[in-house]
PDB file of C-alpha atoms in Angstrom:
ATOM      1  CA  UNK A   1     -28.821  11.493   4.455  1.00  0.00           C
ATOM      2  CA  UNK A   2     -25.429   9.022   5.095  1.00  0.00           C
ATOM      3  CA  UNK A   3     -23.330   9.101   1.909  1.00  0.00           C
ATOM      4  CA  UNK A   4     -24.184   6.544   0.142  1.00  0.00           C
ATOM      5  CA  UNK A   5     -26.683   5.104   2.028  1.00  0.00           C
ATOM      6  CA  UNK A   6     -29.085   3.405  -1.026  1.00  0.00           C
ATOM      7  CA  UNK A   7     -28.550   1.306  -4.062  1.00  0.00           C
ATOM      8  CA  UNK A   8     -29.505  -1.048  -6.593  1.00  0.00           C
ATOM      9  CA  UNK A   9     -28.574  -4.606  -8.162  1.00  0.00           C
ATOM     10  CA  UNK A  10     -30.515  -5.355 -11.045  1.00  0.00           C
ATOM     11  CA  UNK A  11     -27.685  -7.253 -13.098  1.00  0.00           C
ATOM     12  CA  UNK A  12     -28.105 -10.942 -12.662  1.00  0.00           C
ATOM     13  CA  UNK A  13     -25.404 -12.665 -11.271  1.00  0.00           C
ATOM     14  CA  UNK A  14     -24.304 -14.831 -14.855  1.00  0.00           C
ATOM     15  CA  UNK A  15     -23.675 -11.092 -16.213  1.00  0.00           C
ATOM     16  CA  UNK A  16     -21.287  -9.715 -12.902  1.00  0.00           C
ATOM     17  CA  UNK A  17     -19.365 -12.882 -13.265  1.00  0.00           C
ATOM     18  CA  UNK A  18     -18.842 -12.196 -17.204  1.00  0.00           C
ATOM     19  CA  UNK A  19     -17.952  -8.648 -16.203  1.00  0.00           C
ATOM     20  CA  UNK A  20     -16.159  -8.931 -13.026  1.00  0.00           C
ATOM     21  CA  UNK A  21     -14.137 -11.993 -13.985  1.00  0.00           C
ATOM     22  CA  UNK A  22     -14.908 -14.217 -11.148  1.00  0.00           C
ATOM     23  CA  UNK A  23     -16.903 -17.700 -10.682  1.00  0.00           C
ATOM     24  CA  UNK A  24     -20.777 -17.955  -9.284  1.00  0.00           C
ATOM     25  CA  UNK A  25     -21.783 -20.456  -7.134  1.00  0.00           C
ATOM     26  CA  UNK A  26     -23.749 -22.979  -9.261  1.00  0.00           C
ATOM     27  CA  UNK A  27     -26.568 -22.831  -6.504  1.00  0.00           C
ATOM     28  CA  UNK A  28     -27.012 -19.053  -6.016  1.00  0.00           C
ATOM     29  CA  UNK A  29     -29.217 -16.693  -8.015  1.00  0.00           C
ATOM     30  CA  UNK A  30     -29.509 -12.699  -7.001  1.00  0.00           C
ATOM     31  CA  UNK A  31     -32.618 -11.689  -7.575  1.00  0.00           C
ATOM     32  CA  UNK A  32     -33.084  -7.839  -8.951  1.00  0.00           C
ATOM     33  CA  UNK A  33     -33.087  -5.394  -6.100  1.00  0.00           C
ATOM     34  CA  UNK A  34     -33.963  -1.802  -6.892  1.00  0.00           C
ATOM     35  CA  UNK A  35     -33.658  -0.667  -2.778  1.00  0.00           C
ATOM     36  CA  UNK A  36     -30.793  -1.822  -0.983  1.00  0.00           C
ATOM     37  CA  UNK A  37     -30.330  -0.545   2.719  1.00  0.00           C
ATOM     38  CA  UNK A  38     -27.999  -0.257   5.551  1.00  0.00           C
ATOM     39  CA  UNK A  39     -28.153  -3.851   7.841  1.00  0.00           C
ATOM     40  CA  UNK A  40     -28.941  -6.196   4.550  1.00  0.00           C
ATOM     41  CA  UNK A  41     -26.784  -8.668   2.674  1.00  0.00           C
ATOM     42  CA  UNK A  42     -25.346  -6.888  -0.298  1.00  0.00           C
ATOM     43  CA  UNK A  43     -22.520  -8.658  -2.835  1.00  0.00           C
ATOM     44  CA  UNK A  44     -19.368  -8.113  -3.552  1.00  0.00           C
ATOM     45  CA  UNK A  45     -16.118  -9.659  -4.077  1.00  0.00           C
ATOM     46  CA  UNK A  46     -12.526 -10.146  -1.697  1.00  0.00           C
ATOM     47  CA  UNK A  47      -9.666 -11.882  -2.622  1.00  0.00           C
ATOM     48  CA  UNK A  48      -8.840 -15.563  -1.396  1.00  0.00           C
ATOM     49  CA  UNK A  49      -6.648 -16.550  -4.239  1.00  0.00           C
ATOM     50  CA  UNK A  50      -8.131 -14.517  -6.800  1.00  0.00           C
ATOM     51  CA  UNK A  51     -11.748 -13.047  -7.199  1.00  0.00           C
ATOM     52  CA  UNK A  52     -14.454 -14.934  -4.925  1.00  0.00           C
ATOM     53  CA  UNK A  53     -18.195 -13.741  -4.627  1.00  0.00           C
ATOM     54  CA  UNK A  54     -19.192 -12.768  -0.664  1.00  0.00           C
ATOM     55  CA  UNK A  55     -22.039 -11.429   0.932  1.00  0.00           C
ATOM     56  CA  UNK A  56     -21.528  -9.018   3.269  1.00  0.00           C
ATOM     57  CA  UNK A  57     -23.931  -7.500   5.633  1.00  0.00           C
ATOM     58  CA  UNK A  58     -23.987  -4.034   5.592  1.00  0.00           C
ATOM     59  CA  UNK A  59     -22.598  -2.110   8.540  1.00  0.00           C
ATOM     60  CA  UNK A  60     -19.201  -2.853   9.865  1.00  0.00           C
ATOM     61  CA  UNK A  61     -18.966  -4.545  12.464  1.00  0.00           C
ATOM     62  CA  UNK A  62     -15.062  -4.063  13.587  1.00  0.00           C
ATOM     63  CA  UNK A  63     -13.456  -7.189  15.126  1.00  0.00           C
ATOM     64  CA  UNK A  64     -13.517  -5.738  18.711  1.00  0.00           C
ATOM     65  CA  UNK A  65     -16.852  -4.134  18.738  1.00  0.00           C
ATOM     66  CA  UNK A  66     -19.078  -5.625  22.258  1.00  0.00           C
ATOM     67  CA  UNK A  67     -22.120  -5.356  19.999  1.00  0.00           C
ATOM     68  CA  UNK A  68     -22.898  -5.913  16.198  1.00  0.00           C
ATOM     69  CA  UNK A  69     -25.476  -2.830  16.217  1.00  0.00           C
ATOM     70  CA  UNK A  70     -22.321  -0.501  15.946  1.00  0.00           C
ATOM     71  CA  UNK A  71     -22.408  -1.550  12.258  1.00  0.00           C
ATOM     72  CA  UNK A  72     -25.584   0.662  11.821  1.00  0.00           C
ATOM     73  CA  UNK A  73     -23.029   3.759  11.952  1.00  0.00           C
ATOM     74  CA  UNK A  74     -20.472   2.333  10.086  1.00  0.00           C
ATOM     75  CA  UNK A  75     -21.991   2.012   6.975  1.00  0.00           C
ATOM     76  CA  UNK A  76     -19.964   4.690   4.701  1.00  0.00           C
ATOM     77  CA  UNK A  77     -16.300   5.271   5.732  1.00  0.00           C
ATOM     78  CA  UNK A  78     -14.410   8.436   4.678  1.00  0.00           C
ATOM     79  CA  UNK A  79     -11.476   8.121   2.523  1.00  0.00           C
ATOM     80  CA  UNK A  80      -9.325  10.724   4.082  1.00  0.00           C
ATOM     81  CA  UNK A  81      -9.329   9.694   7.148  1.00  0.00           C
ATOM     82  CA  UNK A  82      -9.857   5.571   6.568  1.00  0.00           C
ATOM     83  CA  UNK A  83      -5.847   5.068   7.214  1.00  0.00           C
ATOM     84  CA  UNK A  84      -6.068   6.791  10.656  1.00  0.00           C
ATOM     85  CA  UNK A  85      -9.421   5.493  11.922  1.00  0.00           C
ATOM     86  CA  UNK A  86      -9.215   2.792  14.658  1.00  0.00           C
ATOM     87  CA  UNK A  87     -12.613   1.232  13.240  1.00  0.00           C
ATOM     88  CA  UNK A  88     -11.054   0.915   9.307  1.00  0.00           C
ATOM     89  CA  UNK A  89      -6.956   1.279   9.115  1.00  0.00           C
ATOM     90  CA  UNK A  90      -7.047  -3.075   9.872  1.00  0.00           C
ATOM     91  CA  UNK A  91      -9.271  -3.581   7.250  1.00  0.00           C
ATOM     92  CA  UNK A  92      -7.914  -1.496   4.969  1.00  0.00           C
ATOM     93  CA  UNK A  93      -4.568  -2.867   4.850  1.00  0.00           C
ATOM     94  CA  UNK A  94      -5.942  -6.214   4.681  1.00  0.00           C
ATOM     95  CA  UNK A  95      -9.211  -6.351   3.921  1.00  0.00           C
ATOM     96  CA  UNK A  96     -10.556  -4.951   1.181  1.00  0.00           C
ATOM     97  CA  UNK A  97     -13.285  -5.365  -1.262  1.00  0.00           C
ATOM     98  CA  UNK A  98     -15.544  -4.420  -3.878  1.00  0.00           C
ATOM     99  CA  UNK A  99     -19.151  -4.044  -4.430  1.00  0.00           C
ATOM    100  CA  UNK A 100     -21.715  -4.885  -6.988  1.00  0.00           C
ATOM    101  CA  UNK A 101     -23.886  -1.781  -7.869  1.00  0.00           C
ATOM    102  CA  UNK A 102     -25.683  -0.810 -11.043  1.00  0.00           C
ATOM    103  CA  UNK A 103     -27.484   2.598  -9.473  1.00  0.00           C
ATOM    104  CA  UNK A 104     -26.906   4.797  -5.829  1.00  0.00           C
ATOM    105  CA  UNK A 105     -29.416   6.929  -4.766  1.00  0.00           C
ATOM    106  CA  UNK A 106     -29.023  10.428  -3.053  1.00  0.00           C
ATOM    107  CA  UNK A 107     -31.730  13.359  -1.951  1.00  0.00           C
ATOM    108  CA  UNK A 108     -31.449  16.748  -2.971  1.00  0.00           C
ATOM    109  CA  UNK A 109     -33.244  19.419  -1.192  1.00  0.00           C
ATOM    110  CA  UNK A 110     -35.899  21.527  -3.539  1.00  0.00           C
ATOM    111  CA  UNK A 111     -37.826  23.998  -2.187  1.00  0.00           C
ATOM    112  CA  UNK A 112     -37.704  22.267   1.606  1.00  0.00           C
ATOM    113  CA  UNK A 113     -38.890  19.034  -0.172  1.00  0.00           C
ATOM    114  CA  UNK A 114     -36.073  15.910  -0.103  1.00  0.00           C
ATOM    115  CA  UNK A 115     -36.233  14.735  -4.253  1.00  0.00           C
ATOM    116  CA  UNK A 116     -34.269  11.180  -4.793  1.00  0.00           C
ATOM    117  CA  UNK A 117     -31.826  11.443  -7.474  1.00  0.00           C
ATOM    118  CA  UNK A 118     -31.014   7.760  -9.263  1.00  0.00           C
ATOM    119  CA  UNK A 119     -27.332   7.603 -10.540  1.00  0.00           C
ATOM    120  CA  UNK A 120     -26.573   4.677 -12.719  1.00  0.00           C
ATOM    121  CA  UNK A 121     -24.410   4.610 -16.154  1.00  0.00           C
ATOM    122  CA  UNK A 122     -26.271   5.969 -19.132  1.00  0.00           C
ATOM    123  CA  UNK A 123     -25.918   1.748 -20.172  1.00  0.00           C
ATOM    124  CA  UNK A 124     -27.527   0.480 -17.096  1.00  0.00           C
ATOM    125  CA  UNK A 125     -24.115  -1.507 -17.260  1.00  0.00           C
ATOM    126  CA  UNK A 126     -22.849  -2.384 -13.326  1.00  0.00           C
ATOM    127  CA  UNK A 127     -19.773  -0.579 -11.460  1.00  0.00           C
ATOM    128  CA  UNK A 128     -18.276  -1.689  -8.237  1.00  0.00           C
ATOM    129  CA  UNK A 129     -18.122   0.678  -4.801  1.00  0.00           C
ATOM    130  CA  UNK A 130     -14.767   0.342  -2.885  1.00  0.00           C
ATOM    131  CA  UNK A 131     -15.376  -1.329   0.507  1.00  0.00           C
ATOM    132  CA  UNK A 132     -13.572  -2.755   3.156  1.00  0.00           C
ATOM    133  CA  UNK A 133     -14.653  -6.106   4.804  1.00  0.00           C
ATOM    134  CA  UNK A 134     -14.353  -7.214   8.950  1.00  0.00           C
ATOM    135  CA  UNK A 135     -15.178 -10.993  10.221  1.00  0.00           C
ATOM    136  CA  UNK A 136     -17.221 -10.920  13.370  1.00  0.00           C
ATOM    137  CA  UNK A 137     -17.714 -13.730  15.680  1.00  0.00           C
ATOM    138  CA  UNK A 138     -19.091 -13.199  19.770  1.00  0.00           C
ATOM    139  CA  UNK A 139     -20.148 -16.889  20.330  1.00  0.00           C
ATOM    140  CA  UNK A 140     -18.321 -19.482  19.011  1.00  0.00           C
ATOM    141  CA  UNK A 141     -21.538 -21.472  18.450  1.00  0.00           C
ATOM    142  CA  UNK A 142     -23.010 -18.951  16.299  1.00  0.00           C
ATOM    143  CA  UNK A 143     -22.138 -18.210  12.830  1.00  0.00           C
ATOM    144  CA  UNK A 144     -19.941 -15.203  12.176  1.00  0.00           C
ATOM    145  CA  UNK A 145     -20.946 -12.098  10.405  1.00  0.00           C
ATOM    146  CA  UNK A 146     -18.806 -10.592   7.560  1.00  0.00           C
ATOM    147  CA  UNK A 147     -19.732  -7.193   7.514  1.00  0.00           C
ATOM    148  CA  UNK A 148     -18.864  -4.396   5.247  1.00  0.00           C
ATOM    149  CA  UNK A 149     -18.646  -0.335   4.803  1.00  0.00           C
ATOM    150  CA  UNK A 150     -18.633   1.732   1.266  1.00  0.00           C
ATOM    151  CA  UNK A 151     -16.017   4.203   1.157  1.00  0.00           C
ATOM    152  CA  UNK A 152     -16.996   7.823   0.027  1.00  0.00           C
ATOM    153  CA  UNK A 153     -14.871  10.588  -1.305  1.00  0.00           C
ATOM    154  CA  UNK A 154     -15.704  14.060  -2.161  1.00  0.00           C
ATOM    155  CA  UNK A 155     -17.984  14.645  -5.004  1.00  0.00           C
ATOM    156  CA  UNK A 156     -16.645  15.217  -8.495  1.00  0.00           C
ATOM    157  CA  UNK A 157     -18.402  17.699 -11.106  1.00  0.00           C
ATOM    158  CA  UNK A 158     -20.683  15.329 -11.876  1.00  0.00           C
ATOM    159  CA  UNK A 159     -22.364  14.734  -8.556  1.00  0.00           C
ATOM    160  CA  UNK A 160     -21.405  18.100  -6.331  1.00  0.00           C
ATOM    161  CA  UNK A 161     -24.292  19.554  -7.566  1.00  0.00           C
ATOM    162  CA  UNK A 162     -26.546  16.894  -5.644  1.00  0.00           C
ATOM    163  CA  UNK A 163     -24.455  16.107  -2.228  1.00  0.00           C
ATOM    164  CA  UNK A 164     -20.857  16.879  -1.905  1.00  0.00           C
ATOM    165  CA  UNK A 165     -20.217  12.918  -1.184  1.00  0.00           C
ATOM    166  CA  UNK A 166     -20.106  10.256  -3.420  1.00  0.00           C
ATOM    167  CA  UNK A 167     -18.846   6.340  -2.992  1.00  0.00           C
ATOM    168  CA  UNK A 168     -16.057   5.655  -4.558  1.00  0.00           C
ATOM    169  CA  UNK A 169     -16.044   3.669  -8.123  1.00  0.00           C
ATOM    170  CA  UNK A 170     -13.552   1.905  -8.844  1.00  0.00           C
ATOM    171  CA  UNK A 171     -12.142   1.227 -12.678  1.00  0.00           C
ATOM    172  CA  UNK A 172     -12.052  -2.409 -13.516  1.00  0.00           C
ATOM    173  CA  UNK A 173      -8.145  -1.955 -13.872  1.00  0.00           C
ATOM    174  CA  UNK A 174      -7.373  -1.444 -10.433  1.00  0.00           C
ATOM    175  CA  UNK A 175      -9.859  -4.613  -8.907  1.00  0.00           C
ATOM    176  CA  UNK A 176      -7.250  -6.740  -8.295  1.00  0.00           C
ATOM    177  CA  UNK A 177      -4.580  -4.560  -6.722  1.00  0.00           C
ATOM    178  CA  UNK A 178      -7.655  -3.109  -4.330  1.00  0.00           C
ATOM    179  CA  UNK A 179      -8.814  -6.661  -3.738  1.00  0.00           C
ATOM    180  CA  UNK A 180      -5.310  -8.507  -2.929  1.00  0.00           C
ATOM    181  CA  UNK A 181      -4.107  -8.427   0.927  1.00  0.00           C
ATOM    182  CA  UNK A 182      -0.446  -8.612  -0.467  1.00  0.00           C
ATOM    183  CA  UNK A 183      -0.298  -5.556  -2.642  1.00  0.00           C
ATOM    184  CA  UNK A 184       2.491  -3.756  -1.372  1.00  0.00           C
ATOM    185  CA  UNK A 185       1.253   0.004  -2.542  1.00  0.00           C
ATOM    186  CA  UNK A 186      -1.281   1.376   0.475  1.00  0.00           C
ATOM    187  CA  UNK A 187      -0.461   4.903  -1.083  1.00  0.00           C
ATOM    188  CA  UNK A 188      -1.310   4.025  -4.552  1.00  0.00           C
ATOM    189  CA  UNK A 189      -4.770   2.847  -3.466  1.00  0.00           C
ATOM    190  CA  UNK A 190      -5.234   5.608  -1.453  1.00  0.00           C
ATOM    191  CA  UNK A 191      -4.703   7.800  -4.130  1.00  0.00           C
ATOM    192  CA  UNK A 192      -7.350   5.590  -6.084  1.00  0.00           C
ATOM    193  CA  UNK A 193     -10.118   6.531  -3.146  1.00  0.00           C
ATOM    194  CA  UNK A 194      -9.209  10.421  -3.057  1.00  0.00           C
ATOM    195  CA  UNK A 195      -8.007  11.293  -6.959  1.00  0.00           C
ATOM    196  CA  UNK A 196     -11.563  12.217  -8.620  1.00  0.00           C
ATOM    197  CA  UNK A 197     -12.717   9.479 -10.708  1.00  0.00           C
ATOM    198  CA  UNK A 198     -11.588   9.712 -14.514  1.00  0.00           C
ATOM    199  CA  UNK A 199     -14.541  12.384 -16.180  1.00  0.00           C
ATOM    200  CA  UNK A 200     -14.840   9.948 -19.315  1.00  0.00           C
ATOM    201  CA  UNK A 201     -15.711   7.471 -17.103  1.00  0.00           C
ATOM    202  CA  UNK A 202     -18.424   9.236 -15.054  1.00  0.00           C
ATOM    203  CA  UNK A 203     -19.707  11.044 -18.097  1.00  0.00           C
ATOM    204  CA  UNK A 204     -21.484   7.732 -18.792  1.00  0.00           C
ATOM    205  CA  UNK A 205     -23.610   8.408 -15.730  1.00  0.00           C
ATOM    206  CA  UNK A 206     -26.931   9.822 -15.800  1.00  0.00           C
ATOM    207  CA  UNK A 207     -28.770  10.981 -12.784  1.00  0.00           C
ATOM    208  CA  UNK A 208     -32.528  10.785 -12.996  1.00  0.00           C
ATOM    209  CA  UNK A 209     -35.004  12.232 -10.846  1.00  0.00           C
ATOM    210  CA  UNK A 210     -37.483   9.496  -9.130  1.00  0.00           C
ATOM    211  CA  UNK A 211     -40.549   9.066  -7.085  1.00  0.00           C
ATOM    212  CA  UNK A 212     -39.858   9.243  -2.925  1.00  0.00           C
ATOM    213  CA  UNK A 213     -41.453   5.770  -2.662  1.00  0.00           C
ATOM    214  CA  UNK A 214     -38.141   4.633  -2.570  1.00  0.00           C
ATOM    215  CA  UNK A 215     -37.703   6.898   0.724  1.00  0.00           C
ATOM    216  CA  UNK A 216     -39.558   3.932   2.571  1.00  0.00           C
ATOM    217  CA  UNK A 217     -37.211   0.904   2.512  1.00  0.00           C
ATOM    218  CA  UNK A 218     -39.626  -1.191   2.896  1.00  0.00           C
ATOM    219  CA  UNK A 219     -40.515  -0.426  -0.939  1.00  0.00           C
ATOM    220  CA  UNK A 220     -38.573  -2.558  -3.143  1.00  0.00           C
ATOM    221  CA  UNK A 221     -40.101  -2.724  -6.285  1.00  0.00           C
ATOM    222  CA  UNK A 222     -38.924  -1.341 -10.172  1.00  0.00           C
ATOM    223  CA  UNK A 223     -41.057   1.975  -8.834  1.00  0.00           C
ATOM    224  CA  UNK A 224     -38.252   3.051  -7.082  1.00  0.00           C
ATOM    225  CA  UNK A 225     -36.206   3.963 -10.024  1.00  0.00           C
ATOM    226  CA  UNK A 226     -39.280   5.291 -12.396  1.00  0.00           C
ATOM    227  CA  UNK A 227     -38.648   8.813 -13.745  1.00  0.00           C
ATOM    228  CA  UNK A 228     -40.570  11.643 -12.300  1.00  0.00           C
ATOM    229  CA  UNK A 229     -40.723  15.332 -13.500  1.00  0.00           C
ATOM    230  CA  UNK A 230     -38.312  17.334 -12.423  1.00  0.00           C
ATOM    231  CA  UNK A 231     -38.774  20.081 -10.173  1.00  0.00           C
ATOM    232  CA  UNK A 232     -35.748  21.737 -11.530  1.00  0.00           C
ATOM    233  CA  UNK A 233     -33.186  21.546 -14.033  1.00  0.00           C
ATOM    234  CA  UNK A 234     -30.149  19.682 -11.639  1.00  0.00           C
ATOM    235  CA  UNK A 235     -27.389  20.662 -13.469  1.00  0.00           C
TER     236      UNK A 235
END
């Protein structure tokens, strides 16, 4: 299974904007979404003068890509190697930005069966997944796509146990500096995608065994994150 290839939004968007300091379109409304999956809209924010809402399909599409179907491969990017990578180093000097999750899902392997594992905060509170962001246009008649990947780093304590990936959270702190094109410091924020996040923070995170009906994604009720029994102890 990509790393991290599943997620939820339940927040509604009045409670992001109170947490993420940033202003909602009057007219928009995100509805909950308990299975999010590669090629669909997700939200986020980049920087154009401060904190704006986006939508971003998910996949990057990289500004010289023939096709936009290369985004279905592109839609985790490692953080070791994201300054190197012909596909990320643009965007990540100049394009970066951060996305709205309140839950990721990952599969361990128990006794040859794949069980999903639900990590959210013990609050249910939302958290925001480093990205990067690429503008996509082939046809000048047609709309362009903005497109984005989640950046993974190795798994910390917490998580290893599960899949030795995780996405990388980001502390509320450090939003703007990620999010603004100008910040001067690339090595600082790397060092914010490859230092382990802070324990206390991720010891607010729970991870809860759940029914595979989330496996299908075409399954997007509030079944996908009931509790099951586990198999196992996990940890």
């Amino acid at each position: 299974t990509p790393m991290c290839g599943r997620f939820t939004l339940r927040t509604p968007l009045h409670q992001l904007a109170g947490e993420f300091l940033f202003h909602p379109s009057e007219d928009l409304s995100l509805p909950p979404r308990f299975n999010i999956a590669p090629s669909q809209l997700i939200a986020g924010l980049k920087w154009d003068s401060g904190r704006k809402f986006s939508q971003f399909q998910w996949g990057l599409i990289p500004c010289w890509a023939k096709e936009p179907s290369i985004g279905y491969k592109m839609i985790n990017c490692r953080s070791e190697t994201i300054r190197e990578k012909p596909s990320f180093r643009d965007a990540y000097k100049k394009r970066r930005c951060a996305l709205f999750s309140d839950g990721y899902y990952e599969w361990q392997k128990i006794d040859g069966v794949k069980q999903p594992i639900f990590f959210h905060r013990e609050d249910n509170k939302p958290f925001v997944f480093a990205g990067l962001w690429e503008r996509w246009q082939q046809d000048p008649e047609q709309p362009a796509i903005e497109s984005t990947t989640i950046i993974t780093t190795a798994s910390n304590h917490i998580t290893e146990t599960i899949h030795h990936r995780m996405p990388v959270i980001l502390s509320s702190d450090d939003l703007d500096d990620w999010l603004d094109p100008g910040y001067p410091d690339l090595d600082h924020l790397h060092s914010l995608l490859t230092d382990p996040i802070d324990d206390n923070q991720m010891m607010t995170f729970n991870s809860t065994a759940v029914s595979t009906y989330v496996n299908n994604v075409r399954n997007t009720g509030a079944e996908c994150i009931e509790p099951v029994a586990r198999q196992q102890d996990l940890f």
